[in-house]
Tab-separated table of C-alpha atoms and ligand atoms in Angstrom:
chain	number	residue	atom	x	y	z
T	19	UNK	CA	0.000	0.000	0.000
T	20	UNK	CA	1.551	3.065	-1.023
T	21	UNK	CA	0.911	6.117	2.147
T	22	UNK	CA	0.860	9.626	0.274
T	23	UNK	CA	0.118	12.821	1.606
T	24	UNK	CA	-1.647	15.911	0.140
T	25	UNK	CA	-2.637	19.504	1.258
T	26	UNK	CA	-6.485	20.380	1.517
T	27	UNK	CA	-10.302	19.025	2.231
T	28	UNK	CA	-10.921	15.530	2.313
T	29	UNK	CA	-14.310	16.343	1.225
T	30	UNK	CA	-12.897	17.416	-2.342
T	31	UNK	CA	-10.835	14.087	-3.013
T	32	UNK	CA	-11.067	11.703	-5.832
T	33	UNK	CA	-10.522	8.365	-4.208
T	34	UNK	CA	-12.791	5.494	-3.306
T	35	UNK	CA	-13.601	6.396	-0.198
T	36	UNK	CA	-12.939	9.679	2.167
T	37	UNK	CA	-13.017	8.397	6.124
T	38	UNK	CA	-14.594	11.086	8.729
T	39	UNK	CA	-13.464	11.787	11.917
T	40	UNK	CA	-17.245	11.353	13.810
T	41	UNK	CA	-18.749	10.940	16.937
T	42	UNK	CA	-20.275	7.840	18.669
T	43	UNK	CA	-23.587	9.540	17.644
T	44	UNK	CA	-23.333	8.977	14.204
T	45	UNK	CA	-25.085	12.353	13.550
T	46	UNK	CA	-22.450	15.005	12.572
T	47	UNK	CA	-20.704	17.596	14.332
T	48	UNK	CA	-18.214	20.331	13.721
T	49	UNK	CA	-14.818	19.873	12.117
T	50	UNK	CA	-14.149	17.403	9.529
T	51	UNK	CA	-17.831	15.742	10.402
T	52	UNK	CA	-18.883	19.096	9.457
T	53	UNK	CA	-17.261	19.273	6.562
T	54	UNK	CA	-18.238	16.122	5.272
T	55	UNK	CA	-21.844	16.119	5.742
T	56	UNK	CA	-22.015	19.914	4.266
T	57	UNK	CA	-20.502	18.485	1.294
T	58	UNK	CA	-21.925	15.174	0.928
T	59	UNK	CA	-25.560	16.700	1.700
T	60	UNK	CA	-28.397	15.060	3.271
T	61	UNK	CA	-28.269	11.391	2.076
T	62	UNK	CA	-25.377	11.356	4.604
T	63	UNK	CA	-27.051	11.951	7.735
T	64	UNK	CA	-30.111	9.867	6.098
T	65	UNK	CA	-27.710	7.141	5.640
T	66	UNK	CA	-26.248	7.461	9.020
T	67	UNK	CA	-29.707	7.039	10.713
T	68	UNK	CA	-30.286	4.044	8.546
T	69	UNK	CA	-27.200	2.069	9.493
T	70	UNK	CA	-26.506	3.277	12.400
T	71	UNK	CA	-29.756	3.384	14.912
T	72	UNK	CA	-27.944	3.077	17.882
T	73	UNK	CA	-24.627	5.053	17.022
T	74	UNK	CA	-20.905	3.602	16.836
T	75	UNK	CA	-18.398	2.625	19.363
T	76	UNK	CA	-15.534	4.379	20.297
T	77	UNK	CA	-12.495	2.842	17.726
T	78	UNK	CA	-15.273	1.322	15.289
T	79	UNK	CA	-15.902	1.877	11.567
T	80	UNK	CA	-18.995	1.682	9.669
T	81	UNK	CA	-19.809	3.137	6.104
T	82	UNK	CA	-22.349	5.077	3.969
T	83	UNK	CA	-22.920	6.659	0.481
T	84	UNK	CA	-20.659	9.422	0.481
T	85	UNK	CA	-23.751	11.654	-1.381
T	86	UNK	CA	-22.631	14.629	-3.458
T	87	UNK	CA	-19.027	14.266	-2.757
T	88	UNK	CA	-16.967	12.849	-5.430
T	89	UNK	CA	-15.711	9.529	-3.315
T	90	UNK	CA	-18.205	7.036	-3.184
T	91	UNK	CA	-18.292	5.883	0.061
T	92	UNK	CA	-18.003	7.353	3.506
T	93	UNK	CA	-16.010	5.443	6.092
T	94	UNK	CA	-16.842	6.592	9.850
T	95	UNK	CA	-14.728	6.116	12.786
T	96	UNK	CA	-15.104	7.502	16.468
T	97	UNK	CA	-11.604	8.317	17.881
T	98	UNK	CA	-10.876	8.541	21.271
T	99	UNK	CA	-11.877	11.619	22.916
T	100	UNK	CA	-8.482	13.031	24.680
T	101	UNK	CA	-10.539	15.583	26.174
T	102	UNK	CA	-12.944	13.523	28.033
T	103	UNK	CA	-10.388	11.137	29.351
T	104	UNK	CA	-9.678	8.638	26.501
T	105	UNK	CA	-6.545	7.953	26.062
T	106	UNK	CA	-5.982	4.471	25.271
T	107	UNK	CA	-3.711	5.155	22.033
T	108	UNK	CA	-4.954	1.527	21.028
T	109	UNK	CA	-8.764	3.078	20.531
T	110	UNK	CA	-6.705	5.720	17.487
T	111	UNK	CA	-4.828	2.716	16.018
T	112	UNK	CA	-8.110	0.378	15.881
T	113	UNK	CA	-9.547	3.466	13.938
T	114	UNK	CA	-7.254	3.047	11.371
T	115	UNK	CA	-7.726	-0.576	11.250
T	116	UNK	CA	-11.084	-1.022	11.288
T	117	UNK	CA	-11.543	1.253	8.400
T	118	UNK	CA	-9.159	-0.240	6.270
T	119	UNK	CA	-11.093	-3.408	7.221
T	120	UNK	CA	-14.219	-1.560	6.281
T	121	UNK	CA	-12.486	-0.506	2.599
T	122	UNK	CA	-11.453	-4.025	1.839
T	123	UNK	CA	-15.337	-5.143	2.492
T	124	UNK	CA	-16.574	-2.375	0.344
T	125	UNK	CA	-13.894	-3.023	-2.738
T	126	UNK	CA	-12.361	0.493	-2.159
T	127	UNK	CA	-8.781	0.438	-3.374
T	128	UNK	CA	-7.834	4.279	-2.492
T	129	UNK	CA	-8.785	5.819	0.726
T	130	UNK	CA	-8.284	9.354	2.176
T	131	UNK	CA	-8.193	9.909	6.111
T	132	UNK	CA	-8.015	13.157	8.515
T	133	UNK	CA	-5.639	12.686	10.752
T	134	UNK	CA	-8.440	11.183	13.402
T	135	UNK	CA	-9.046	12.682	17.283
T	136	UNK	CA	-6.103	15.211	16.525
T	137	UNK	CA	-8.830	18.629	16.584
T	138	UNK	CA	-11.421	19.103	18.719
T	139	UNK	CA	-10.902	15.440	20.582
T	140	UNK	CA	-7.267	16.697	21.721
T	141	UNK	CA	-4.530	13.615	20.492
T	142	UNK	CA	-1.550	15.484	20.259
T	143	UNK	CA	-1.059	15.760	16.462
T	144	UNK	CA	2.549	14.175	16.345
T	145	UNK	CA	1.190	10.363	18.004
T	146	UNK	CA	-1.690	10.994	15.661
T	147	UNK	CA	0.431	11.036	12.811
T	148	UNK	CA	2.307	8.520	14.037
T	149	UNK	CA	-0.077	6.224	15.165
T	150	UNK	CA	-1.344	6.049	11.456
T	151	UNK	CA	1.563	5.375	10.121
T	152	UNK	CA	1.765	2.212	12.166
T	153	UNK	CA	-1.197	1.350	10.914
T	154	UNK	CA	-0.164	1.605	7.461
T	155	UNK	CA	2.919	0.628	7.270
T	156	UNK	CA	1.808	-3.000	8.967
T	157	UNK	CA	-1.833	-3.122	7.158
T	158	UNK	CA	-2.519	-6.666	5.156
T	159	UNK	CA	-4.929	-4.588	2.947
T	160	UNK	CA	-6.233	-4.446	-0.757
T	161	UNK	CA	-6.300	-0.872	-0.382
T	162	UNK	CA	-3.397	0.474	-2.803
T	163	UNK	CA	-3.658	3.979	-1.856
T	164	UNK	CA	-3.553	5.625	1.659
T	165	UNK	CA	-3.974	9.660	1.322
T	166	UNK	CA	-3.319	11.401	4.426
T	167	UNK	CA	-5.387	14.562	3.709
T	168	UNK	CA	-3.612	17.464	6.040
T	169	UNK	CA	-5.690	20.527	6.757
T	170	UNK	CA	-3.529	23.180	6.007
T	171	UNK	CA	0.399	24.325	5.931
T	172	UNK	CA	1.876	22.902	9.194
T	173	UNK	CA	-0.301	19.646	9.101
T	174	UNK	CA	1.037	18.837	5.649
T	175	UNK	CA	4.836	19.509	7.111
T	176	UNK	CA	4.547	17.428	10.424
T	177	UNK	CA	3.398	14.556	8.188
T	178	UNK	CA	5.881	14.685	5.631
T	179	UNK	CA	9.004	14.688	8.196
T	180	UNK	CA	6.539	11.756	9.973
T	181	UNK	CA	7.186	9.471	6.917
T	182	UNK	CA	10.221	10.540	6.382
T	183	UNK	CA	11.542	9.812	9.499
T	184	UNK	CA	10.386	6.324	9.264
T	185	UNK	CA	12.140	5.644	5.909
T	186	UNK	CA	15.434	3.752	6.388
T	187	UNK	CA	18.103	5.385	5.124
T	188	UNK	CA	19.109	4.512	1.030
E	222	LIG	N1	-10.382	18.112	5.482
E	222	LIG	C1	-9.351	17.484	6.090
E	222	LIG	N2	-9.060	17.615	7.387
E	222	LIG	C2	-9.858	18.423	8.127
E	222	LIG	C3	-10.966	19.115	7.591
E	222	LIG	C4	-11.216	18.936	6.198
E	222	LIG	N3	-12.223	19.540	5.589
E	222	LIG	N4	-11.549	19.827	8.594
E	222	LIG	C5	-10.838	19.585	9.714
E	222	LIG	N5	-9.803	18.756	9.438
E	222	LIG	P1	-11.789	17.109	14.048
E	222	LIG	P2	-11.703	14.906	16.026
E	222	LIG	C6	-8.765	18.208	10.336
E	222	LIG	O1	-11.982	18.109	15.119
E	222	LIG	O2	-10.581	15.554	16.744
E	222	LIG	C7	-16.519	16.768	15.438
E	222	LIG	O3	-17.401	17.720	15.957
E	222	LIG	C8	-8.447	18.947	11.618
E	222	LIG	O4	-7.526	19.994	11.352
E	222	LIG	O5	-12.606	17.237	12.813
E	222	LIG	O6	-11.636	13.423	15.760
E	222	LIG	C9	-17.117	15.367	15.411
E	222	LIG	O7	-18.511	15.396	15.225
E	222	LIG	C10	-7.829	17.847	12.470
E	222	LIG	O8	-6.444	17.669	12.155
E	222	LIG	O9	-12.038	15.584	14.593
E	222	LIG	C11	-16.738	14.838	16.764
E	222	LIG	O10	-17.658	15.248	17.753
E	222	LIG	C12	-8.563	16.595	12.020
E	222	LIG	O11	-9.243	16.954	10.800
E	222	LIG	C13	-15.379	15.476	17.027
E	222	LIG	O12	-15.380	16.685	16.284
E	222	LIG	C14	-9.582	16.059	13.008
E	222	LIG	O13	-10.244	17.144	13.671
E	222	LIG	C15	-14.249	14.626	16.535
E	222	LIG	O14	-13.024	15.223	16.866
């Protein structure tokens, strides 16, 4: 699986599938939820209802149509809320792992991802970074493409001298 890294929305990307940074709810929210439910419009949150009655745990993945955007699908995870107390780093990493999971059920072969818990839940952005690299970098996936979508300037730097630093030396 090949991990690349761009500058800008998840919401605009043209991959399989974009993965959203959600709540246990299942019923949008501010930040990248935002984002992608503004975007996708209101099959979304129709969707979301539909599949998910009763919400999603903390470190789960489920999926919907991803509605107006250009992806197809919509892969939800709930990271671990920093600010309320979780902070079991294994709760990010099964994030990562159940959606990957969820993109080899669906067929998706390229799959973009916020860098999960690392706004309004508090995970210090570095171990978020990190903590998906790990992911990748050990994954037996069909996905071929992992985009790490950073939001803005100094997101897209940290993650570059992430990867970086984890490639051996030539
Ligand atoms: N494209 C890519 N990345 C984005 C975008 C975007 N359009 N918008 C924000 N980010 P957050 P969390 C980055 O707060 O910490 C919501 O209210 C952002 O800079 O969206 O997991 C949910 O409903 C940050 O690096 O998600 C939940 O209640 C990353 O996405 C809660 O917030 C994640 O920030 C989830 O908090």
């Amino acid at each position: 699986m090949r991990i690349t890294v761009v500058e800008g929305d998840i919401t605009q990307q043209d991959v399989d599938a974009v993965v959203n940074a959600a709540n246990r709810r299942m019923r949008g929210g501010g930040g990248v939820d935002g984002a992608i439910h503004a975007a996708g419009g209101p099959e979304v949150l129709a969707d979301c209802e539909r599949r998910f009655p009763r919400g999603l745990a903390t470190g789960d993945a489920g999926w919907t149509t991803a509605g107006r955007m250009p992806a197809r699908w919509v892969i939800h995870v709930v990271g671990p809320n920093r600010n309320a107390g979780e902070t079991d780093r294994g709760l990010l990493t099964s994030c990562y792992r159940r959606a990957l999971e969820v993109a080899d059920e669906l067929g998706a072969r390229s799959v973009a991802f916020p860098l999960v818990s690392a706004g309004v839940y508090g995970w210090p952005r570095e171990d978020a970074v990190d903590a998906a690299l790990e992911v990748f970098r050990s994954a037996d996936t069909s996905v071929d493409e992992a985009r790490m979508v950073a939001f803005g300037r100094s997101a897209y730097d940290l993650i570059r001298s992430r990867l970086d630093d984890e490639r051996p030396p030539a």
